[in-house]
Short mmCIF file of C-alpha atoms in Angstrom, two decimals:
data_model
loop_
_atom_site.label_atom_id
_atom_site.label_comp_id
_atom_site.label_asym_id
_atom_site.label_seq_id
_atom_site.Cartn_x
_atom_site.Cartn_y
_atom_site.Cartn_z
CA MET E 1 -9.73 24.18 -31.52
CA VAL E 2 -12.30 26.48 -29.81
CA ALA E 3 -11.98 24.40 -26.66
CA LEU E 4 -8.21 24.72 -26.67
CA GLN E 5 -8.45 28.47 -27.30
CA THR E 6 -10.78 28.89 -24.41
CA MET E 7 -8.28 27.00 -22.13
CA ARG E 8 -5.38 29.18 -23.31
CA SER E 9 -7.33 32.46 -22.76
CA HIS E 10 -8.34 31.55 -19.24
CA LYS E 11 -5.21 29.71 -18.06
CA LEU E 12 -5.67 30.12 -14.26
CA ARG E 13 -9.34 29.20 -14.41
CA SER E 14 -8.65 26.20 -16.53
CA PHE E 15 -5.88 24.94 -14.24
CA LEU E 16 -8.14 25.38 -11.18
CA MET E 17 -10.86 23.53 -12.97
CA LEU E 18 -8.54 20.70 -13.85
CA LEU E 19 -6.83 20.45 -10.41
CA GLY E 20 -9.46 18.06 -9.03
CA ILE E 21 -9.10 15.82 -12.10
CA ILE E 22 -5.28 15.87 -11.97
CA LEU E 23 -5.21 14.99 -8.28
CA SER E 24 -7.80 12.18 -8.65
CA VAL E 25 -6.08 10.58 -11.64
CA CYS E 26 -2.62 10.92 -10.07
CA THR E 27 -3.91 9.41 -6.81
CA LEU E 28 -5.57 6.49 -8.63
CA ILE E 29 -2.57 5.60 -10.71
CA VAL E 30 -0.09 5.92 -7.79
CA VAL E 31 -2.32 3.63 -5.65
CA VAL E 32 -2.62 1.09 -8.50
CA ALA E 33 1.10 1.28 -9.18
CA LEU E 34 1.84 0.57 -5.51
CA ILE E 35 -0.57 -2.38 -5.30
CA GLU E 36 0.55 -3.77 -8.72
CA GLY E 37 4.20 -3.43 -7.77
CA THR E 38 3.70 -4.84 -4.36
CA ASN E 39 1.65 -7.84 -5.78
CA LYS E 40 4.56 -8.71 -8.15
CA TYR E 41 7.05 -8.19 -5.34
CA ILE E 42 5.05 -10.59 -3.06
CA ALA E 43 4.71 -13.14 -5.81
CA ASP E 44 8.42 -13.11 -6.69
CA LYS E 45 9.99 -12.66 -3.21
CA VAL E 46 7.55 -13.75 -0.46
CA ALA E 47 5.22 -16.31 -1.97
CA ASN E 48 7.83 -17.93 -4.22
CA MET E 49 8.44 -21.33 -2.73
CA GLY E 50 10.06 -22.74 -5.87
CA SER E 51 8.84 -24.46 -8.97
CA ASN E 52 5.46 -26.15 -8.19
CA VAL E 53 6.47 -26.62 -4.54
CA PHE E 54 4.24 -26.56 -1.45
CA LEU E 55 5.19 -27.24 2.19
CA VAL E 56 3.66 -29.49 4.93
CA THR E 57 4.21 -27.61 8.10
CA GLN E 58 2.94 -27.50 11.73
CA TYR E 59 0.64 -24.52 11.09
CA PRO E 60 -1.37 -23.40 8.11
CA ILE E 61 -1.94 -19.70 7.22
CA ILE E 62 -3.49 -18.19 10.33
CA THR E 63 -5.17 -14.77 10.35
CA SER E 64 -6.51 -14.45 13.95
CA ALA E 65 -5.19 -14.92 17.48
CA GLU E 66 -8.18 -17.21 18.24
CA GLU E 67 -7.31 -19.59 15.39
CA PHE E 68 -3.61 -19.60 16.55
CA VAL E 69 -4.53 -20.64 20.05
CA LYS E 70 -6.64 -23.55 18.71
CA ALA E 71 -3.85 -24.54 16.31
CA ARG E 72 -1.27 -24.58 19.16
CA ARG E 73 -3.46 -26.94 21.18
CA ARG E 74 -4.33 -29.18 18.10
CA ASN E 75 -1.32 -29.25 15.83
CA ARG E 76 1.64 -31.38 16.48
CA LYS E 77 5.17 -30.86 15.13
CA ILE E 78 6.15 -32.24 11.75
CA THR E 79 8.70 -34.99 12.40
CA TRP E 80 11.34 -37.07 10.52
CA ASP E 81 8.95 -39.99 10.58
CA ASP E 82 6.24 -37.91 8.83
CA PHE E 83 8.87 -37.09 6.12
CA GLN E 84 9.74 -40.76 5.77
CA ALA E 85 6.08 -41.68 5.46
CA LEU E 86 5.39 -39.15 2.82
CA HIS E 87 8.66 -39.81 0.93
CA ASP E 88 7.93 -43.57 0.85
CA ASN E 89 4.16 -43.61 0.21
CA LEU E 90 3.31 -40.60 -1.97
CA LYS E 91 2.80 -41.57 -5.61
CA LEU E 92 2.07 -38.20 -7.35
CA PRO E 93 5.03 -35.90 -6.34
CA LYS E 94 8.15 -35.37 -8.45
CA ALA E 95 10.19 -35.06 -5.29
CA VAL E 96 9.85 -34.92 -1.45
CA GLY E 97 12.50 -33.10 0.60
CA LEU E 98 12.98 -32.00 4.20
CA GLU E 99 14.45 -28.82 5.83
CA ALA E 100 14.93 -27.66 9.35
CA ARG E 101 15.86 -24.09 10.44
CA ILE E 102 17.59 -22.58 13.51
CA PHE E 103 19.45 -19.35 14.04
CA GLY E 104 23.12 -19.37 15.00
CA LYS E 105 26.52 -17.74 14.80
CA VAL E 106 29.12 -17.89 12.09
CA ARG E 107 32.87 -17.06 12.55
CA TYR E 108 35.93 -16.88 10.36
CA ASN E 109 39.31 -15.41 11.28
CA GLY E 110 37.90 -13.07 13.83
CA GLN E 111 34.98 -12.05 11.69
CA GLU E 112 31.62 -12.97 13.18
CA MET E 113 27.89 -12.77 12.15
CA GLN E 114 25.00 -13.30 14.55
CA ASP E 115 21.48 -14.57 13.80
CA VAL E 116 22.39 -16.48 10.61
CA ASN E 117 19.77 -18.82 9.34
CA ILE E 118 21.15 -22.28 9.61
CA ARG E 119 19.12 -24.58 7.33
CA GLY E 120 19.54 -28.29 7.37
CA VAL E 121 18.27 -29.70 3.94
CA THR E 122 18.11 -32.82 1.93
CA ALA E 123 19.96 -32.79 -1.39
CA ASN E 124 16.77 -32.55 -3.51
CA ILE E 125 15.78 -29.28 -1.90
CA GLY E 126 18.36 -27.75 -4.31
CA ASP E 127 16.06 -28.74 -7.26
CA MET E 128 13.02 -27.15 -5.62
CA ASP E 129 14.35 -24.04 -3.83
CA VAL E 130 14.82 -20.56 -5.36
CA GLU E 131 18.36 -20.36 -4.04
CA GLU E 132 21.03 -21.59 -6.39
CA PRO E 133 24.80 -21.90 -6.07
CA ALA E 134 26.72 -19.14 -7.94
CA THR E 135 30.03 -20.98 -7.40
CA GLY E 136 30.69 -24.50 -6.06
CA ARG E 137 27.78 -26.87 -5.44
CA TYR E 138 24.75 -27.59 -3.25
CA ILE E 139 24.49 -30.13 -0.46
CA SER E 140 24.63 -33.71 -1.93
CA ASP E 141 23.08 -37.04 -0.92
CA LEU E 142 26.60 -38.20 -0.10
CA ASP E 143 26.94 -35.36 2.36
CA ASN E 144 23.72 -36.50 4.08
CA GLU E 145 24.72 -40.22 4.07
CA HIS E 146 28.04 -39.48 5.81
CA ARG E 147 26.76 -36.56 7.93
CA THR E 148 29.68 -34.41 6.56
CA SER E 149 30.46 -30.82 7.62
CA ALA E 150 29.75 -29.41 4.15
CA VAL E 151 28.13 -26.03 3.93
CA MET E 152 26.88 -23.74 1.20
CA ILE E 153 26.81 -20.10 2.35
CA GLY E 154 24.64 -17.12 1.33
CA ALA E 155 25.91 -14.07 -0.45
CA ASP E 156 25.69 -11.94 2.75
CA VAL E 157 27.80 -14.30 4.73
CA ALA E 158 30.41 -14.49 1.86
CA LYS E 159 30.57 -10.81 1.62
CA ARG E 160 30.81 -10.00 5.31
CA VAL E 161 32.99 -12.71 6.53
CA PHE E 162 35.13 -13.34 3.46
CA SER E 163 35.85 -9.83 2.25
CA ASN E 164 38.13 -10.04 -0.88
CA VAL E 165 38.72 -13.76 -0.17
CA ASP E 166 37.39 -16.66 -2.25
CA PRO E 167 35.27 -18.68 0.24
CA LEU E 168 35.39 -21.98 -1.63
CA GLY E 169 37.34 -24.61 0.26
CA LYS E 170 37.74 -22.45 3.30
CA GLU E 171 36.75 -23.62 6.82
CA ILE E 172 34.23 -21.68 8.85
CA SER E 173 32.85 -22.11 12.36
CA ILE E 174 29.04 -22.46 12.76
CA ASP E 175 28.01 -22.40 16.40
CA GLY E 176 31.52 -23.47 17.36
CA ARG E 177 31.81 -26.40 14.97
CA PRO E 178 34.03 -26.47 11.80
CA TYR E 179 32.54 -26.69 8.29
CA GLN E 180 34.08 -26.69 4.94
CA ILE E 181 32.55 -24.36 2.34
CA VAL E 182 31.48 -26.25 -0.86
CA GLY E 183 29.29 -23.49 -2.45
CA VAL E 184 28.28 -19.87 -2.40
CA ALA E 185 24.65 -19.05 -3.34
CA LYS E 186 23.56 -16.45 -5.85
CA PRO E 187 22.49 -13.16 -4.27
CA MET E 188 18.72 -12.97 -3.62
CA GLY E 189 18.51 -9.42 -2.37
CA THR E 190 16.03 -8.16 0.29
CA MET E 191 12.46 -8.96 1.15
CA LEU E 192 10.50 -6.39 3.07
CA GLY E 193 13.71 -4.79 4.14
CA GLN E 194 15.19 -8.05 5.37
CA SER E 195 18.13 -9.79 3.69
CA GLN E 196 17.43 -13.12 2.01
CA ASP E 197 21.13 -13.97 1.77
CA ASN E 198 21.90 -14.32 5.52
CA PHE E 199 21.93 -18.15 5.59
CA VAL E 200 24.00 -21.30 5.46
CA TYR E 201 22.90 -24.77 4.20
CA ILE E 202 24.14 -27.90 5.83
CA PRO E 203 23.09 -31.57 5.42
CA ILE E 204 19.88 -32.39 7.31
CA GLU E 205 21.47 -35.40 8.87
CA THR E 206 24.27 -33.24 10.19
CA HIS E 207 21.72 -30.77 11.37
CA PHE E 208 19.80 -33.45 13.31
CA LYS E 209 23.13 -34.83 14.80
CA ILE E 210 24.07 -31.38 16.23
CA TYR E 211 20.73 -29.83 17.05
CA GLY E 212 18.57 -32.93 17.68
CA THR E 213 15.58 -34.52 15.93
CA GLN E 214 12.91 -32.97 18.06
CA GLN E 215 12.97 -29.59 16.35
CA ASN E 216 10.12 -28.53 14.06
CA VAL E 217 10.65 -29.23 10.32
CA ALA E 218 9.00 -28.60 7.04
CA ILE E 219 8.36 -31.06 4.29
CA ASN E 220 8.91 -29.71 0.78
CA ILE E 221 6.89 -31.47 -1.87
CA GLN E 222 7.39 -30.76 -5.57
CA ALA E 223 4.45 -31.52 -7.93
CA ARG E 224 5.11 -32.76 -11.49
CA GLY E 225 3.62 -29.62 -12.87
CA ALA E 226 1.18 -26.72 -12.09
CA GLU E 227 -1.75 -28.93 -13.15
CA TRP E 228 -0.72 -31.57 -10.55
CA MET E 229 -0.55 -29.20 -7.58
CA GLU E 230 -4.08 -29.63 -6.26
CA ARG E 231 -4.06 -33.37 -6.62
CA THR E 232 -0.64 -33.67 -5.06
CA GLN E 233 -1.64 -31.48 -2.12
CA GLU E 234 -4.79 -33.61 -1.62
CA GLU E 235 -2.72 -36.85 -1.58
CA ALA E 236 -0.31 -35.42 0.95
CA ARG E 237 -3.29 -34.24 3.11
CA VAL E 238 -4.99 -37.61 3.06
CA LEU E 239 -1.84 -39.37 4.09
CA MET E 240 -1.06 -36.95 6.91
CA ARG E 241 -4.66 -37.17 8.31
CA ALA E 242 -4.34 -41.02 8.19
CA ARG E 243 -1.04 -40.93 10.05
CA ARG E 244 -2.66 -38.71 12.78
CA HIS E 245 -5.85 -40.81 12.94
CA LEU E 246 -8.09 -37.86 12.21
CA ALA E 247 -11.85 -38.53 11.83
CA PRO E 248 -13.66 -37.21 8.70
CA LYS E 249 -15.05 -34.17 10.64
CA ASP E 250 -11.78 -33.33 12.40
CA GLU E 251 -9.80 -30.37 11.26
CA ASP E 252 -6.29 -30.90 9.95
CA SER E 253 -3.68 -30.96 12.64
CA PHE E 254 -0.98 -29.61 10.19
CA GLY E 255 -0.66 -27.01 7.64
CA ILE E 256 -0.16 -27.12 3.87
CA LEU E 257 1.31 -23.86 2.52
CA ALA E 258 1.38 -23.05 -1.20
CA SER E 259 2.12 -19.89 -3.15
CA ALA E 260 -1.49 -19.63 -4.27
CA GLY E 261 -2.68 -19.57 -0.62
CA LEU E 262 -0.21 -16.82 0.40
CA LEU E 263 -1.08 -14.76 -2.70
CA ASP E 264 -4.84 -15.13 -1.93
CA LEU E 265 -4.19 -13.90 1.58
CA TRP E 266 -2.24 -10.90 0.28
CA HIS E 267 -4.99 -10.12 -2.26
CA GLN E 268 -7.58 -10.06 0.49
CA LEU E 269 -5.44 -7.61 2.41
CA THR E 270 -4.93 -5.35 -0.64
CA ALA E 271 -8.59 -5.47 -1.66
CA ALA E 272 -9.51 -3.36 1.40
CA ILE E 273 -6.81 -0.84 0.41
CA ALA E 274 -7.91 -0.85 -3.19
CA ALA E 275 -11.54 -0.30 -2.24
CA SER E 276 -10.75 2.60 0.15
CA SER E 277 -8.47 4.25 -2.53
CA VAL E 278 -11.23 3.98 -5.09
CA GLY E 279 -13.60 5.70 -2.64
CA ILE E 280 -11.13 8.60 -2.18
CA VAL E 281 -10.51 8.93 -5.96
CA ALA E 282 -14.37 8.90 -6.42
CA VAL E 283 -14.69 11.81 -4.06
CA PHE E 284 -11.91 13.71 -5.90
CA LEU E 285 -13.57 13.04 -9.19
CA LEU E 286 -17.03 14.22 -7.86
CA ILE E 287 -15.40 17.49 -6.57
CA GLY E 288 -13.65 17.91 -9.95
CA GLY E 289 -16.86 17.23 -11.79
CA ILE E 290 -18.75 19.82 -9.73
CA VAL E 291 -16.01 22.37 -10.25
CA ILE E 292 -16.19 21.73 -13.97
CA MET E 293 -19.94 22.27 -14.03
CA ASN E 294 -19.62 25.44 -12.07
CA VAL E 295 -16.89 26.83 -14.35
CA MET E 296 -18.85 25.75 -17.53
CA LEU E 297 -21.98 27.52 -16.18
CA ALA E 298 -19.96 30.66 -15.62
CA SER E 299 -18.48 30.23 -19.19
CA VAL E 300 -21.98 29.90 -20.64
CA THR E 301 -22.97 33.13 -18.94
CA GLU E 302 -19.88 34.90 -20.14
CA ARG E 303 -20.37 33.73 -23.72
CA THR E 304 -24.11 34.29 -24.04
CA ARG E 305 -23.56 36.89 -26.77
CA GLU E 306 -21.13 34.59 -28.57
CA VAL E 307 -23.87 31.85 -28.56
CA GLY E 308 -26.42 34.37 -29.86
CA ILE E 309 -24.12 35.34 -32.76
CA ARG E 310 -23.45 31.67 -33.62
CA LYS E 311 -27.19 30.92 -33.54
CA SER E 312 -28.01 33.92 -35.67
CA LEU E 313 -25.51 32.81 -38.27
CA GLY E 314 -27.10 29.42 -38.59
CA ALA E 315 -25.59 27.31 -35.82
CA ARG E 316 -28.08 24.64 -34.65
CA ARG E 317 -28.85 23.60 -31.13
CA ARG E 318 -26.81 20.50 -31.38
CA ASP E 319 -23.77 22.49 -32.74
CA ILE E 320 -23.86 24.58 -29.54
CA LEU E 321 -24.42 21.47 -27.37
CA LEU E 322 -21.46 19.71 -29.05
CA GLN E 323 -19.19 22.74 -28.72
CA PHE E 324 -19.56 22.99 -24.96
CA LEU E 325 -19.41 19.14 -24.50
CA VAL E 326 -16.20 19.05 -26.50
CA GLU E 327 -14.75 21.85 -24.37
CA ALA E 328 -15.50 20.01 -21.08
CA SER E 329 -14.20 16.69 -22.37
CA VAL E 330 -10.96 18.12 -23.87
CA MET E 331 -10.33 19.92 -20.56
CA THR E 332 -10.87 16.89 -18.46
CA CYS E 333 -8.91 14.64 -20.84
CA SER E 334 -6.06 17.15 -20.61
CA GLY E 335 -6.39 16.92 -16.84
CA GLY E 336 -6.24 13.15 -17.01
CA ILE E 337 -3.07 13.24 -19.16
CA LEU E 338 -1.48 15.69 -16.68
CA GLY E 339 -2.50 13.36 -13.81
CA VAL E 340 -0.91 10.45 -15.63
CA ALA E 341 2.30 12.42 -16.21
CA SER E 342 2.34 13.44 -12.50
CA ALA E 343 1.83 9.73 -11.41
CA TYR E 344 4.69 8.69 -13.62
CA PHE E 345 7.00 11.36 -12.17
CA ILE E 346 6.10 10.27 -8.56
CA THR E 347 6.64 6.63 -9.38
CA PHE E 348 9.99 7.43 -11.00
CA VAL E 349 11.07 9.38 -7.92
CA VAL E 350 9.83 6.75 -5.34
CA ARG E 351 11.52 3.87 -7.21
CA GLY E 352 14.72 5.80 -7.54
CA THR E 353 14.98 6.92 -3.92
CA THR E 354 13.33 4.10 -1.96
CA SER E 355 12.91 0.31 -2.04
CA VAL E 356 9.12 0.61 -2.37
CA PRO E 357 8.06 -1.53 -5.38
CA MET E 358 5.80 0.38 -7.82
CA GLN E 359 4.72 -0.63 -11.38
CA ILE E 360 2.22 1.24 -13.45
CA PRO E 361 -0.01 -1.06 -15.61
CA ILE E 362 -1.22 0.19 -18.96
CA PHE E 363 -4.76 -0.54 -18.13
CA ALA E 364 -4.73 1.98 -15.25
CA VAL E 365 -3.43 4.75 -17.64
CA VAL E 366 -6.07 4.05 -20.25
CA LEU E 367 -8.86 3.74 -17.64
CA SER E 368 -7.84 7.00 -15.94
CA ILE E 369 -7.95 9.02 -19.16
CA VAL E 370 -11.27 7.43 -20.24
CA VAL E 371 -12.86 8.12 -16.87
CA SER E 372 -11.65 11.73 -16.73
CA THR E 373 -13.04 12.29 -20.22
CA VAL E 374 -16.38 10.74 -19.32
CA ILE E 375 -16.53 12.94 -16.19
CA GLY E 376 -16.17 16.03 -18.33
CA LEU E 377 -18.99 14.78 -20.60
CA LEU E 378 -21.29 13.97 -17.72
CA PHE E 379 -20.75 17.20 -15.82
CA GLY E 380 -20.68 19.28 -18.95
CA ILE E 381 -24.10 18.07 -20.20
CA TYR E 382 -26.21 20.57 -18.10
CA PRO E 383 -24.15 23.69 -18.98
CA ALA E 384 -24.09 22.65 -22.58
CA HIS E 385 -27.80 21.99 -22.59
CA LYS E 386 -28.43 25.40 -21.09
CA ALA E 387 -26.27 27.11 -23.70
CA SER E 388 -27.98 25.17 -26.50
CA LYS E 389 -31.48 26.32 -25.35
CA LEU E 390 -30.56 30.11 -25.33
CA ASP E 391 -32.79 32.23 -27.58
CA PRO E 392 -30.55 33.97 -30.14
CA ILE E 393 -32.47 37.33 -29.79
CA GLU E 394 -32.33 37.43 -26.08
CA ALA E 395 -28.70 36.25 -26.17
CA LEU E 396 -27.72 39.12 -28.50
CA ARG E 397 -29.27 41.53 -26.04
CA PHE E 398 -27.46 40.10 -22.99
CA GLU E 399 -24.84 42.23 -21.40
CA PHE E 400 -22.44 40.64 -18.97
#
């Protein structure tokens, strides 16, 4: 109660003392919320390849220009023959599918869309991929066998080309060729500001017939479960290395991309951001602690007679020490709570007005309040110790 009364009686001083704590706690939580929200966003939107799915591609994850130059010289395109070899010889996967991508133009009754992602797929990609039909169906094995002109379109294509019209059964033009719509995909939203619904799916055999078989493709491999991922990836790697006659010491001339690898790369990038933010917060906390110590020392000087009266009435040294420590910790804990409230307000505003993903984890809130309280205790020890050592007679004689 004495600590709260002191804060109320010196409102401006208390606020200035807490400002450093409020800013540091608010900064810490906002940065953690941004990293946590972005991590979840990356896991759900960017690194989500499907249920226990990994890709065999021409290039692995590359983080430097030098590595890319070497990979361009070393790595060959993934081909239809590679897909056939993995499809026929792999024993561990649940399914092995193939997809090819190219960008083209879609038209319907004078409405046109440029740079549409045209994906040729095998039918089993529908069981692996995150895209699902909202109405109609996916590409089937029969479509591939007969190289039909069936197409499943994305939500953006349906919305922009078929405004107020049911697309199912309609015929659209893709790069000047007619296709019949057999399905419309569920909306996926945006990823890093780019639409994930700007695509059309056609049979892979039809894709090869129109655009040729020499284009680069990706082999989608679905493991039987999460516990099978590592072994399935190793089996695919061994078979691909054997197909390319690589010696034991040779590097892979292909890439294997999995969600875990993409998330690891992302966490490496965010680790530097997190480390720098912790450094900034530490500076704020240090400044806030120094301010608290300075204000507490001034408070001890102001209340010297009060301390003398308390000691003369029987207050022990530890009672005086505890009083000032409680004041410092209550003040900094209050600053931590205000910092948390400020961070929640900023997060609410940012999420409501922008597409920046932010999510405040509970551990960050608890940690911030605990750390701010500990800062008050640490930087309040010296002023409290000084107050507890005051001689009651000298303190009663003191005039401020």
